[in-house]
MMTF fields as JSON, N, C-alpha, C and O atoms, coordinates in Angstrom:
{
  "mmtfVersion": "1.0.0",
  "mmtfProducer": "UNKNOWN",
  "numBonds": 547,
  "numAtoms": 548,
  "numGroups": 137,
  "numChains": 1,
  "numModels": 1,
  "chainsPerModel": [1],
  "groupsPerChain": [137],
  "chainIdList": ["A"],
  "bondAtomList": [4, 2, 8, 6, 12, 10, 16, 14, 20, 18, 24, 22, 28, 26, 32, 30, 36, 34, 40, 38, 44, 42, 48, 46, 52, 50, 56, 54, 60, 58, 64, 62, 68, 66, 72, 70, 76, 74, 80, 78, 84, 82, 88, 86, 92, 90, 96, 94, 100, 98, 104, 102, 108, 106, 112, 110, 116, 114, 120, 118, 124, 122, 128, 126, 132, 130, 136, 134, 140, 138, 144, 142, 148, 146, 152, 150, 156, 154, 160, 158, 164, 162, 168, 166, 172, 170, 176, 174, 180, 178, 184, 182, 188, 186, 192, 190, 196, 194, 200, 198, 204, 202, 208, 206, 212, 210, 216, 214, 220, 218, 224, 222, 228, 226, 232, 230, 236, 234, 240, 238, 244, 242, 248, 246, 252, 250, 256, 254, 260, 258, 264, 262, 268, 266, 272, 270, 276, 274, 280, 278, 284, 282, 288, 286, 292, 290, 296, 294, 300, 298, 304, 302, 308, 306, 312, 310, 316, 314, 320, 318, 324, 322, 328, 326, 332, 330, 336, 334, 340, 338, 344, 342, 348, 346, 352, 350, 356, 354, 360, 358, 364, 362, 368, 366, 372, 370, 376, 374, 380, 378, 384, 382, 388, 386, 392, 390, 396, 394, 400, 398, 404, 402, 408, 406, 412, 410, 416, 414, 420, 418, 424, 422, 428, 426, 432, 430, 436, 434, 440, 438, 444, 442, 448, 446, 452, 450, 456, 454, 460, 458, 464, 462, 468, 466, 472, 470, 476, 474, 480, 478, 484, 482, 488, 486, 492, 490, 496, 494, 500, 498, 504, 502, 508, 506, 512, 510, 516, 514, 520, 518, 524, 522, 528, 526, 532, 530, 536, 534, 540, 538, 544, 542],
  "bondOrderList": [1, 1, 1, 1, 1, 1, 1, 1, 1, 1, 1, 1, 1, 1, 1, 1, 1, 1, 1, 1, 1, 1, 1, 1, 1, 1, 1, 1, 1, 1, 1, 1, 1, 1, 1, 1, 1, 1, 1, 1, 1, 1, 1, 1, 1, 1, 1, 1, 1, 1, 1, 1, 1, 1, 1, 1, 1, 1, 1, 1, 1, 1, 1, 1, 1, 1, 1, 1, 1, 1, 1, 1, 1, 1, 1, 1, 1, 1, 1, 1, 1, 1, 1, 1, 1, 1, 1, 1, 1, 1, 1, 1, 1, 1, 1, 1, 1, 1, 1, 1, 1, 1, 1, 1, 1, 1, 1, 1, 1, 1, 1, 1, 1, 1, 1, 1, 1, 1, 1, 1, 1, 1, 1, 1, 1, 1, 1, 1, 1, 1, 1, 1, 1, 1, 1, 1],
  "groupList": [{"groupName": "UNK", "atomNameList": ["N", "CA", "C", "O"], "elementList": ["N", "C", "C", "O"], "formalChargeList": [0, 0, 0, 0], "bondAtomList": [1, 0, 2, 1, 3, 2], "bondOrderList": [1, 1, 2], "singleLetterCode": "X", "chemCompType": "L-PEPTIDE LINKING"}],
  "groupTypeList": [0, 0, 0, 0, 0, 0, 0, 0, 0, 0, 0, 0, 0, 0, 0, 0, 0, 0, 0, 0, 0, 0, 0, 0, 0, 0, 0, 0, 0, 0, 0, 0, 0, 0, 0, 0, 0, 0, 0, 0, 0, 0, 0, 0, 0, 0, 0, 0, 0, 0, 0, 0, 0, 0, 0, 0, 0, 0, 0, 0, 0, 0, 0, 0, 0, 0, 0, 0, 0, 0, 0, 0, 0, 0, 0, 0, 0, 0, 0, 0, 0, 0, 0, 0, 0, 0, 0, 0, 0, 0, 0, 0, 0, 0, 0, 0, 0, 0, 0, 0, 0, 0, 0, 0, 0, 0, 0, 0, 0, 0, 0, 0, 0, 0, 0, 0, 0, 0, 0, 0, 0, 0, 0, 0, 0, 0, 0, 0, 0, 0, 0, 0, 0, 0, 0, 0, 0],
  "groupIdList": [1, 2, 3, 4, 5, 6, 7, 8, 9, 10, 11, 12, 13, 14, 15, 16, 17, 18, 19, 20, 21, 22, 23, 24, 25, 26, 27, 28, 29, 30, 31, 32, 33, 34, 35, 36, 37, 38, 39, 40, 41, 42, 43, 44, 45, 46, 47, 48, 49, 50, 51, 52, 53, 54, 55, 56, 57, 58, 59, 60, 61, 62, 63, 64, 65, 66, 67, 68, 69, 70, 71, 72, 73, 74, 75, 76, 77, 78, 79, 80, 81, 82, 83, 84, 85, 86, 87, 88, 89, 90, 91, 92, 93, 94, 95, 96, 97, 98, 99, 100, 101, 102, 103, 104, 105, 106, 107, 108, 109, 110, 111, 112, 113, 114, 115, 116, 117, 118, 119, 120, 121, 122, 123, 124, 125, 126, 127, 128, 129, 130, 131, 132, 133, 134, 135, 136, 137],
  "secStructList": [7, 7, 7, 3, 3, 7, 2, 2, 2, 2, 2, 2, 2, 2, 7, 6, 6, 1, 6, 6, 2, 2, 2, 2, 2, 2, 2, 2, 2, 2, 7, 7, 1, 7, 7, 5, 7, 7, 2, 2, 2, 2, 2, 2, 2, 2, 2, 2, 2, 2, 2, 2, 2, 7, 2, 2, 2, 2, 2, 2, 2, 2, 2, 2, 2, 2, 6, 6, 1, 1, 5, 7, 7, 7, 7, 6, 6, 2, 2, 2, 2, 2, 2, 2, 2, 2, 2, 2, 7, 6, 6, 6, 7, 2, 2, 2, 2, 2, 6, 6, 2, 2, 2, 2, 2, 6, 6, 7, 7, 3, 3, 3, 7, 1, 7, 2, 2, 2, 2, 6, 6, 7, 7, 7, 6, 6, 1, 7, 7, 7, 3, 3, 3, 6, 6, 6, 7],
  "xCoordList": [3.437, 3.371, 2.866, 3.251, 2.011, 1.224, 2.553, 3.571, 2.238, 2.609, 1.803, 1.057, 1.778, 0.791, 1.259, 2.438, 0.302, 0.494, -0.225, -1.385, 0.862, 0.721, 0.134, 0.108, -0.306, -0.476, 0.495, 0.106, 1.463, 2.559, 3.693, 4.527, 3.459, 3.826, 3.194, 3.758, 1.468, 0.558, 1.019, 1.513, 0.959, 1.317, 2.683, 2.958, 3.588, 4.562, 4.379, 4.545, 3.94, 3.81, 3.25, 3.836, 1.884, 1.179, 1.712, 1.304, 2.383, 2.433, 4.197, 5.25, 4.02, 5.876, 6.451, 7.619, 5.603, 6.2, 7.139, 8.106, 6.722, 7.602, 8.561, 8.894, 9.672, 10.645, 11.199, 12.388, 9.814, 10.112, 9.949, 10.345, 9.217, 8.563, 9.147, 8.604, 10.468, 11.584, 11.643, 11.575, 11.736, 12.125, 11.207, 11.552, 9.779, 8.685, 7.855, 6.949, 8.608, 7.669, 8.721, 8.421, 10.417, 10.897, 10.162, 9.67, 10.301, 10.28, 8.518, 8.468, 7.311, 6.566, 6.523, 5.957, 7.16, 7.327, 8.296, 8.102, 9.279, 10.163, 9.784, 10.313, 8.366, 7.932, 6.552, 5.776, 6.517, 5.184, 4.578, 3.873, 4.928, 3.77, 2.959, 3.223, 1.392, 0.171, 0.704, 1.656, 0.082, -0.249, -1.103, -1.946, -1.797, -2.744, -2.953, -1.916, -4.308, -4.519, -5.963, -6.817, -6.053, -6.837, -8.215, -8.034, -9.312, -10.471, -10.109, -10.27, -9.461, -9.201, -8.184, -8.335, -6.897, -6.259, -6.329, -5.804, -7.335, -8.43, -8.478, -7.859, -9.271, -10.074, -8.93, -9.287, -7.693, -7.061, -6.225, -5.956, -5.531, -5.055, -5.808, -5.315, -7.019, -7.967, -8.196, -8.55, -8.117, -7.628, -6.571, -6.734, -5.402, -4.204, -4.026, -2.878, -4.365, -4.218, -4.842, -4.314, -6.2, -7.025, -6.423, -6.414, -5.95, -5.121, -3.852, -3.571, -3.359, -2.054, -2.342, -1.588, -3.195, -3.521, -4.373, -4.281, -5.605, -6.931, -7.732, -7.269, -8.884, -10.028, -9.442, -10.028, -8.388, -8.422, -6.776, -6.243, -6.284, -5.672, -5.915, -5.426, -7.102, -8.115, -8.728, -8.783, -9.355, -9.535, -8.567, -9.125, -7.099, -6.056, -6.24, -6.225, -6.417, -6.438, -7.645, -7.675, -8.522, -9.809, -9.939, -10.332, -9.352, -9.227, -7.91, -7.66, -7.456, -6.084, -6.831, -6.572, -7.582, -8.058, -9.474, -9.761, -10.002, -11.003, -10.041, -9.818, -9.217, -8.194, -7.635, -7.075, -7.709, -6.743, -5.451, -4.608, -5.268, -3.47, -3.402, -2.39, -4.09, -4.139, -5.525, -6.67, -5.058, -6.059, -6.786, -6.103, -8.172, -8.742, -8.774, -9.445, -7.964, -8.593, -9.521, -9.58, -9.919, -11.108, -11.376, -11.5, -11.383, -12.371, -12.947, -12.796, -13.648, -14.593, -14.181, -14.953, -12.834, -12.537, -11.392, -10.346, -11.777, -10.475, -10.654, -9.632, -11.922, -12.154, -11.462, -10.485, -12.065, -11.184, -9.887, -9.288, -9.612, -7.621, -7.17, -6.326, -7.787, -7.53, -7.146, -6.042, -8.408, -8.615, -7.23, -6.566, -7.299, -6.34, -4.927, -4.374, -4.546, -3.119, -3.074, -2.261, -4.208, -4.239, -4.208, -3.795, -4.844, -4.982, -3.724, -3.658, -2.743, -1.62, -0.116, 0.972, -0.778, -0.008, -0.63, -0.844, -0.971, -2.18, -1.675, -2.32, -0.239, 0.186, 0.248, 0.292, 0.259, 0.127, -1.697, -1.786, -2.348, -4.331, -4.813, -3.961, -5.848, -6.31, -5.871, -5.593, -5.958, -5.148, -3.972, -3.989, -3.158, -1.506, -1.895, -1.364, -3.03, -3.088, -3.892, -3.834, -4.391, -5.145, -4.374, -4.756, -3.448, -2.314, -1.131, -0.126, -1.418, -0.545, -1.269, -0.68, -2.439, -3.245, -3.803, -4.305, -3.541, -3.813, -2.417, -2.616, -0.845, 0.026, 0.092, 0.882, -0.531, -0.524, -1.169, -0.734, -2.585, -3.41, -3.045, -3.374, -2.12, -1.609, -0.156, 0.526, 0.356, 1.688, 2.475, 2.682, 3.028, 3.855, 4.647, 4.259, 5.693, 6.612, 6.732, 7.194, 6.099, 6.78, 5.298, 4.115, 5.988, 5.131, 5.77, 6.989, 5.064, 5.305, 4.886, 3.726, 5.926, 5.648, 6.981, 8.111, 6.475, 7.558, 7.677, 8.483, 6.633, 6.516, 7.256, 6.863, 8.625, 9.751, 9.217, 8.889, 9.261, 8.743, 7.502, 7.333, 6.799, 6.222, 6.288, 6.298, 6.337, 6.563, 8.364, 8.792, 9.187, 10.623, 10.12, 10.724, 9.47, 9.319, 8.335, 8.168, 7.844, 7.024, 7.744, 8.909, 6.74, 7.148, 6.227, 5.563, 6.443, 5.273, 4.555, 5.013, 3.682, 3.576, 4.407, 4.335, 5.502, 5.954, 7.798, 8.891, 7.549, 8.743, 10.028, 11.119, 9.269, 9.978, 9.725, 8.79, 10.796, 10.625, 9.934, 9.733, 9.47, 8.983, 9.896, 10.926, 9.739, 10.555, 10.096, 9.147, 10.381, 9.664, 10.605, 11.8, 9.267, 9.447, 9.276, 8.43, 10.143, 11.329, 12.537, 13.562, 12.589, 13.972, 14.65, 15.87, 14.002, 14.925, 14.66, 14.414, 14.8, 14.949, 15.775, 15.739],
  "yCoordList": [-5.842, -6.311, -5.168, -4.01, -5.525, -4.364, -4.391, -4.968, -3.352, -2.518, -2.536, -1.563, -3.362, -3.352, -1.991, -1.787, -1.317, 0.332, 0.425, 0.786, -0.043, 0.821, 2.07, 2.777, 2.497, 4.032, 4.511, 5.613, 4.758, 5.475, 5.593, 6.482, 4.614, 5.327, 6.466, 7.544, 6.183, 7.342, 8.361, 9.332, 8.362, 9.795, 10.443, 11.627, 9.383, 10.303, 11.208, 12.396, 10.0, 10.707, 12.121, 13.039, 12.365, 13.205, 14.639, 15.778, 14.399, 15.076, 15.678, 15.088, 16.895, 17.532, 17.524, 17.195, 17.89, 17.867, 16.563, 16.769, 15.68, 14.515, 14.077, 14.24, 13.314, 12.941, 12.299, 12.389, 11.051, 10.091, 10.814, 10.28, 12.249, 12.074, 12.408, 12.25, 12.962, 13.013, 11.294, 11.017, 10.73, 9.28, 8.657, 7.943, 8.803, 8.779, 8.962, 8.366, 10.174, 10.898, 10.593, 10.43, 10.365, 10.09, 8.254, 7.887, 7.514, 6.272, 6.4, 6.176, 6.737, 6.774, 7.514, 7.122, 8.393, 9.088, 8.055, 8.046, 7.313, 6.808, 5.216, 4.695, 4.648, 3.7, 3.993, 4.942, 2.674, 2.965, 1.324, 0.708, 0.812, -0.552, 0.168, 1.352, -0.501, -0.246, -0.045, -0.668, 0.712, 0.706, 0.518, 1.15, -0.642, -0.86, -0.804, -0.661, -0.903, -1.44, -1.295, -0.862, -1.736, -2.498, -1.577, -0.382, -2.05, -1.109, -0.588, 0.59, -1.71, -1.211, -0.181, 0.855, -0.476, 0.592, 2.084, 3.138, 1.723, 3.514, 3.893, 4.732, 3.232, 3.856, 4.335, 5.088, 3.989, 4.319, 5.385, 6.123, 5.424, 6.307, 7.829, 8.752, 7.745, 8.815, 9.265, 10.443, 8.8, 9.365, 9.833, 10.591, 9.699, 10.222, 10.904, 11.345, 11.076, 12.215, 13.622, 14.733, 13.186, 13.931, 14.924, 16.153, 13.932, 14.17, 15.291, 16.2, 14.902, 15.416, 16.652, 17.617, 16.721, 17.725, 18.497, 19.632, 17.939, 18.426, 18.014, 17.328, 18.738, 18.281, 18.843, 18.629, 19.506, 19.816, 18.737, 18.618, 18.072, 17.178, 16.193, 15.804, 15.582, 14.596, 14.454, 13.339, 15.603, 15.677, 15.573, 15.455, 15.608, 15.346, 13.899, 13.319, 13.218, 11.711, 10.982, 10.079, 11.839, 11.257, 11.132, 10.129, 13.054, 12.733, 11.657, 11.308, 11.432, 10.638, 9.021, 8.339, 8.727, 7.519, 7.392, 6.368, 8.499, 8.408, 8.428, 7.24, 9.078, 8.894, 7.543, 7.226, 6.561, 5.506, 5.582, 4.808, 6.657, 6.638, 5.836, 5.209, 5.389, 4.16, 3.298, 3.749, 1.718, 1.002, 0.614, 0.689, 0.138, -0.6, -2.0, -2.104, -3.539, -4.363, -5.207, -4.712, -6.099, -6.547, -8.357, -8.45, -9.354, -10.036, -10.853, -10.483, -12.036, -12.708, -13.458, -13.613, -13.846, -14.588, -13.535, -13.946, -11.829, -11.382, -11.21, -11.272, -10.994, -10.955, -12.59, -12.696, -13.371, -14.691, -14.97, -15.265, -14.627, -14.063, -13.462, -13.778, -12.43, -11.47, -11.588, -11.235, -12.342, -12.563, -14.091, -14.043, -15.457, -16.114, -15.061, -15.273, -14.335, -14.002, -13.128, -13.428, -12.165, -12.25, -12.494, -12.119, -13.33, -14.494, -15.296, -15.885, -15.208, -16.428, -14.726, -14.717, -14.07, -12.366, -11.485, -10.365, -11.73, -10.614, -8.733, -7.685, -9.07, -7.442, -6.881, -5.651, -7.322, -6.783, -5.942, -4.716, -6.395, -5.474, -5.794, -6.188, -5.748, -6.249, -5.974, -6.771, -4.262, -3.407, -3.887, -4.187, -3.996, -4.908, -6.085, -6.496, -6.712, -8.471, -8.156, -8.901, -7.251, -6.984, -6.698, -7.224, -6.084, -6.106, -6.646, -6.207, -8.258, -9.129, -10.148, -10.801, -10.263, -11.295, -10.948, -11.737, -9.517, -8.71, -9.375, -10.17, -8.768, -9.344, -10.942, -11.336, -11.951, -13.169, -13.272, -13.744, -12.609, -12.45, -12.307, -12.989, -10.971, -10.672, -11.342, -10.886, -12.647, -13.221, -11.824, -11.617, -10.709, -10.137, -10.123, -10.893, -9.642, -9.858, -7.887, -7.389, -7.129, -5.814, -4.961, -5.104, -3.911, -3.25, -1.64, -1.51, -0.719, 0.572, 0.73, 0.853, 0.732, 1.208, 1.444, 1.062, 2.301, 2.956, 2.464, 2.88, 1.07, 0.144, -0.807, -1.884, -0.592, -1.779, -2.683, -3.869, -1.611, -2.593, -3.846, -4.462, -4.174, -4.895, -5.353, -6.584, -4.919, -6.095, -6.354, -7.302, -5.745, -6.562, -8.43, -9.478, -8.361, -9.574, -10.872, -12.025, -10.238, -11.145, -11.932, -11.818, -12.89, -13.267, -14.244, -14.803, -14.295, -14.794, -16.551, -17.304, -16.979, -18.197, -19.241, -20.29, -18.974, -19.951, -19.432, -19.882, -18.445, -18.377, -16.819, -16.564, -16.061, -15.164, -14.378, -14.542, -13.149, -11.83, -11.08, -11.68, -9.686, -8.686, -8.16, -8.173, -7.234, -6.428, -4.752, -4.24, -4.359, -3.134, -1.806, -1.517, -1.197, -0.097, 1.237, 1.31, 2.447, 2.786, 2.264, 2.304, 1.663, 1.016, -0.132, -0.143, -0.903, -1.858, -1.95, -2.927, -0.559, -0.386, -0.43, -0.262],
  "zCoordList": [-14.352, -12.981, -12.098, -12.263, -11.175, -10.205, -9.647, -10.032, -8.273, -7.19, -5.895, -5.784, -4.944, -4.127, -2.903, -2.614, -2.411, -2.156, -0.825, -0.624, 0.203, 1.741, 1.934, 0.927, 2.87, 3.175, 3.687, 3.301, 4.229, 4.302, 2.845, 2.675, 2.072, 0.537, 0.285, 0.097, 0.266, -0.711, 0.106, -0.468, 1.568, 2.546, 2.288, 2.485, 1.765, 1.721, 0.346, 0.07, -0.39, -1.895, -1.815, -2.388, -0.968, -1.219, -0.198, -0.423, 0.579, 2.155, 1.752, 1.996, 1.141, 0.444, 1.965, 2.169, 2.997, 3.869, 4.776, 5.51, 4.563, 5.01, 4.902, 3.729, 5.701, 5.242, 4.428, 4.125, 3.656, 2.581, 0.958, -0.078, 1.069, 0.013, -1.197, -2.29, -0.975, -2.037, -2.85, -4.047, -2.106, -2.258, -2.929, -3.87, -2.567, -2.944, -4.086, -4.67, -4.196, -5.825, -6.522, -7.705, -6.182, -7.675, -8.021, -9.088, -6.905, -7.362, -8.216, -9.425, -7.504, -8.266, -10.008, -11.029, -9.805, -11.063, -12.365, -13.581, -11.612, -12.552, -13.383, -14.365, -12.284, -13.045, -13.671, -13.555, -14.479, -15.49, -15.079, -15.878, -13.875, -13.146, -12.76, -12.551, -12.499, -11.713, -10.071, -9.601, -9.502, -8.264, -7.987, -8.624, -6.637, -6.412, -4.914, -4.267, -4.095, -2.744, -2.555, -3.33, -1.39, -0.891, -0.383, -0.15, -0.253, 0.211, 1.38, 1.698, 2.257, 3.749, 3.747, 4.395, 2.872, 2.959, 2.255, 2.612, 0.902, 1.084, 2.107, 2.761, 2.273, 4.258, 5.276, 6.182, 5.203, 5.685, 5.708, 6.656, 3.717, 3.279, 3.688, 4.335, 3.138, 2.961, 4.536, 4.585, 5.508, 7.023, 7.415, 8.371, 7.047, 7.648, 5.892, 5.925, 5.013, 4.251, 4.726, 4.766, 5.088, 5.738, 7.021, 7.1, 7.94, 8.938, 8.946, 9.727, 7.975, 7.503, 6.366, 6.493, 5.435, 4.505, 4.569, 4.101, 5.294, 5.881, 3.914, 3.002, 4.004, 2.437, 1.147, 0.085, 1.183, -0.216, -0.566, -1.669, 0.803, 0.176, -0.504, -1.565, 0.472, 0.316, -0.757, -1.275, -1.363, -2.527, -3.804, -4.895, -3.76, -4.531, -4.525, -5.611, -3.414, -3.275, -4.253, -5.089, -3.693, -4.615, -5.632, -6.229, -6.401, -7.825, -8.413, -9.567, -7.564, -8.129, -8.448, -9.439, -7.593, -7.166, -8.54, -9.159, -8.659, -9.995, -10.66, -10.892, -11.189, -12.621, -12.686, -13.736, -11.572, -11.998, -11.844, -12.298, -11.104, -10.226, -9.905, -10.221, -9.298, -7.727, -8.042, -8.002, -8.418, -8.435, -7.33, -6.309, -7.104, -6.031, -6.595, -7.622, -5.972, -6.213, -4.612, -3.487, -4.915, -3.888, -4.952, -6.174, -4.062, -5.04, -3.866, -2.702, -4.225, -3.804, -2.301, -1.355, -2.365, -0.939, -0.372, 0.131, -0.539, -0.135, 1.452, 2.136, 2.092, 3.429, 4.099, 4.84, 3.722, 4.155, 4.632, 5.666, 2.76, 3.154, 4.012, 4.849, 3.827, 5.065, 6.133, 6.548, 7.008, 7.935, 8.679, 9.714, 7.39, 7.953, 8.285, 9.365, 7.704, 6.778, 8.997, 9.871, 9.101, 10.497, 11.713, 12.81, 11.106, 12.268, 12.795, 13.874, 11.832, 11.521, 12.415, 12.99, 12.104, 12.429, 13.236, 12.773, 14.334, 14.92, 14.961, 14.951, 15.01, 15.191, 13.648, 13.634, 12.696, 11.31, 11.494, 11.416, 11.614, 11.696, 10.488, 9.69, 10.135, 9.238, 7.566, 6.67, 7.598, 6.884, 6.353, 5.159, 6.857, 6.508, 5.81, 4.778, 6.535, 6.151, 4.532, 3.554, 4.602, 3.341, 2.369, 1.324, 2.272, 1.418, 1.307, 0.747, 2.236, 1.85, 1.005, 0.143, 1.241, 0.776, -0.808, -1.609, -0.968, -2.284, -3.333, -4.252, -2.887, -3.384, -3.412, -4.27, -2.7, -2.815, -4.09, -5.14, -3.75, -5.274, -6.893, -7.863, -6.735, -7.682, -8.023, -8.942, -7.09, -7.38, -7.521, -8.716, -6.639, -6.445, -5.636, -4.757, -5.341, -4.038, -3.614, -2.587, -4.895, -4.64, -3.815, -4.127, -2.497, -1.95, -2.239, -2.35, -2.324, -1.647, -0.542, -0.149, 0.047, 1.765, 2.481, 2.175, 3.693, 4.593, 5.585, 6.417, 5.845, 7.347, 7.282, 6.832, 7.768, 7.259, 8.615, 8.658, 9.755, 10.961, 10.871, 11.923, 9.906, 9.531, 8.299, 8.316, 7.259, 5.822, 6.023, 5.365, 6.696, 6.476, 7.508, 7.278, 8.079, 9.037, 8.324, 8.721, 7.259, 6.108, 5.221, 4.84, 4.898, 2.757, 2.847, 3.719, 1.284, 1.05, 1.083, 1.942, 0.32, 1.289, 1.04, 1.681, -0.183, -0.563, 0.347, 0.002, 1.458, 1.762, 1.266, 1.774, 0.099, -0.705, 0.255, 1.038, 0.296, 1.39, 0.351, -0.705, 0.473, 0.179, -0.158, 0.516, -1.869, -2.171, -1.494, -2.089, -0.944, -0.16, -1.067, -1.118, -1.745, -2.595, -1.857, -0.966, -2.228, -3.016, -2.416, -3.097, -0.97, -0.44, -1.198, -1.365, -1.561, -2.472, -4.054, -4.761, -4.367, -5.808, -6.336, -7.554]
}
């Protein structure tokens, strides 16, 4: 079973300095599921890593992201999704909606992320809440 993967997971993961990232690197370290996300939330990650580490963090990200740490998925109607899953949520941004519409994809309920202020207020379409990773492990 994937792992669908916020950017404030990867930031904590990557950033020793933060407050999650104890929490963070054990839960990533202790499973052997995929982690995955979204193009938009690359684009995102790879900015506030940037932000927070400056290029030679960035570059930890990158090579993590060529090795297959961190999957990219994307498919054919994911802009669509997207966009309703938004539309239906305007304060989630596209970003968020992209990695709800990813876990719809992948029939998961589980996220890594530190944005309780937004995935605790979700679930999915049939009604299930979000298991929000490393907090409800």
């Amino acid at each position: 079973m994937s792992i669908v993967v916020d950017t404030s997971f990867v930031v904590a993961l990557i950033d020793t300095d933060d407050a999650h990232h104890g929490a963070a690197a054990r839960f990533f370290e202790a499973t052997d599921q995929d982690f995955v996300t979204t193009p938009l939330a690359l684009a995102e990650i790879d900015h506030f890593v940037g932000r927070v580490g400056g290029q030679s963090a960035q570059q930890v990200l990158w090579d993590n992201f060529d090795a297959g740490v961190f999957g990219l998925r994307w498919w054919a109607d994911g802009l669509r999704d997207m966009i309703a899953i938004a539309r239906e949520r305007p304060d989630l941004g596209l970003t968020d909606a992209s990695l709800i519409a990813l876990a719809a994809r992948l029939h998961t309920t589980r996220i890594a992320t530190l944005d309780f202020r937004h995935f605790r207020t979700l679930a999915t379409a049939d009604g299930r809440p979000f298991t929000l990773l490393p907090a409800d492990a």
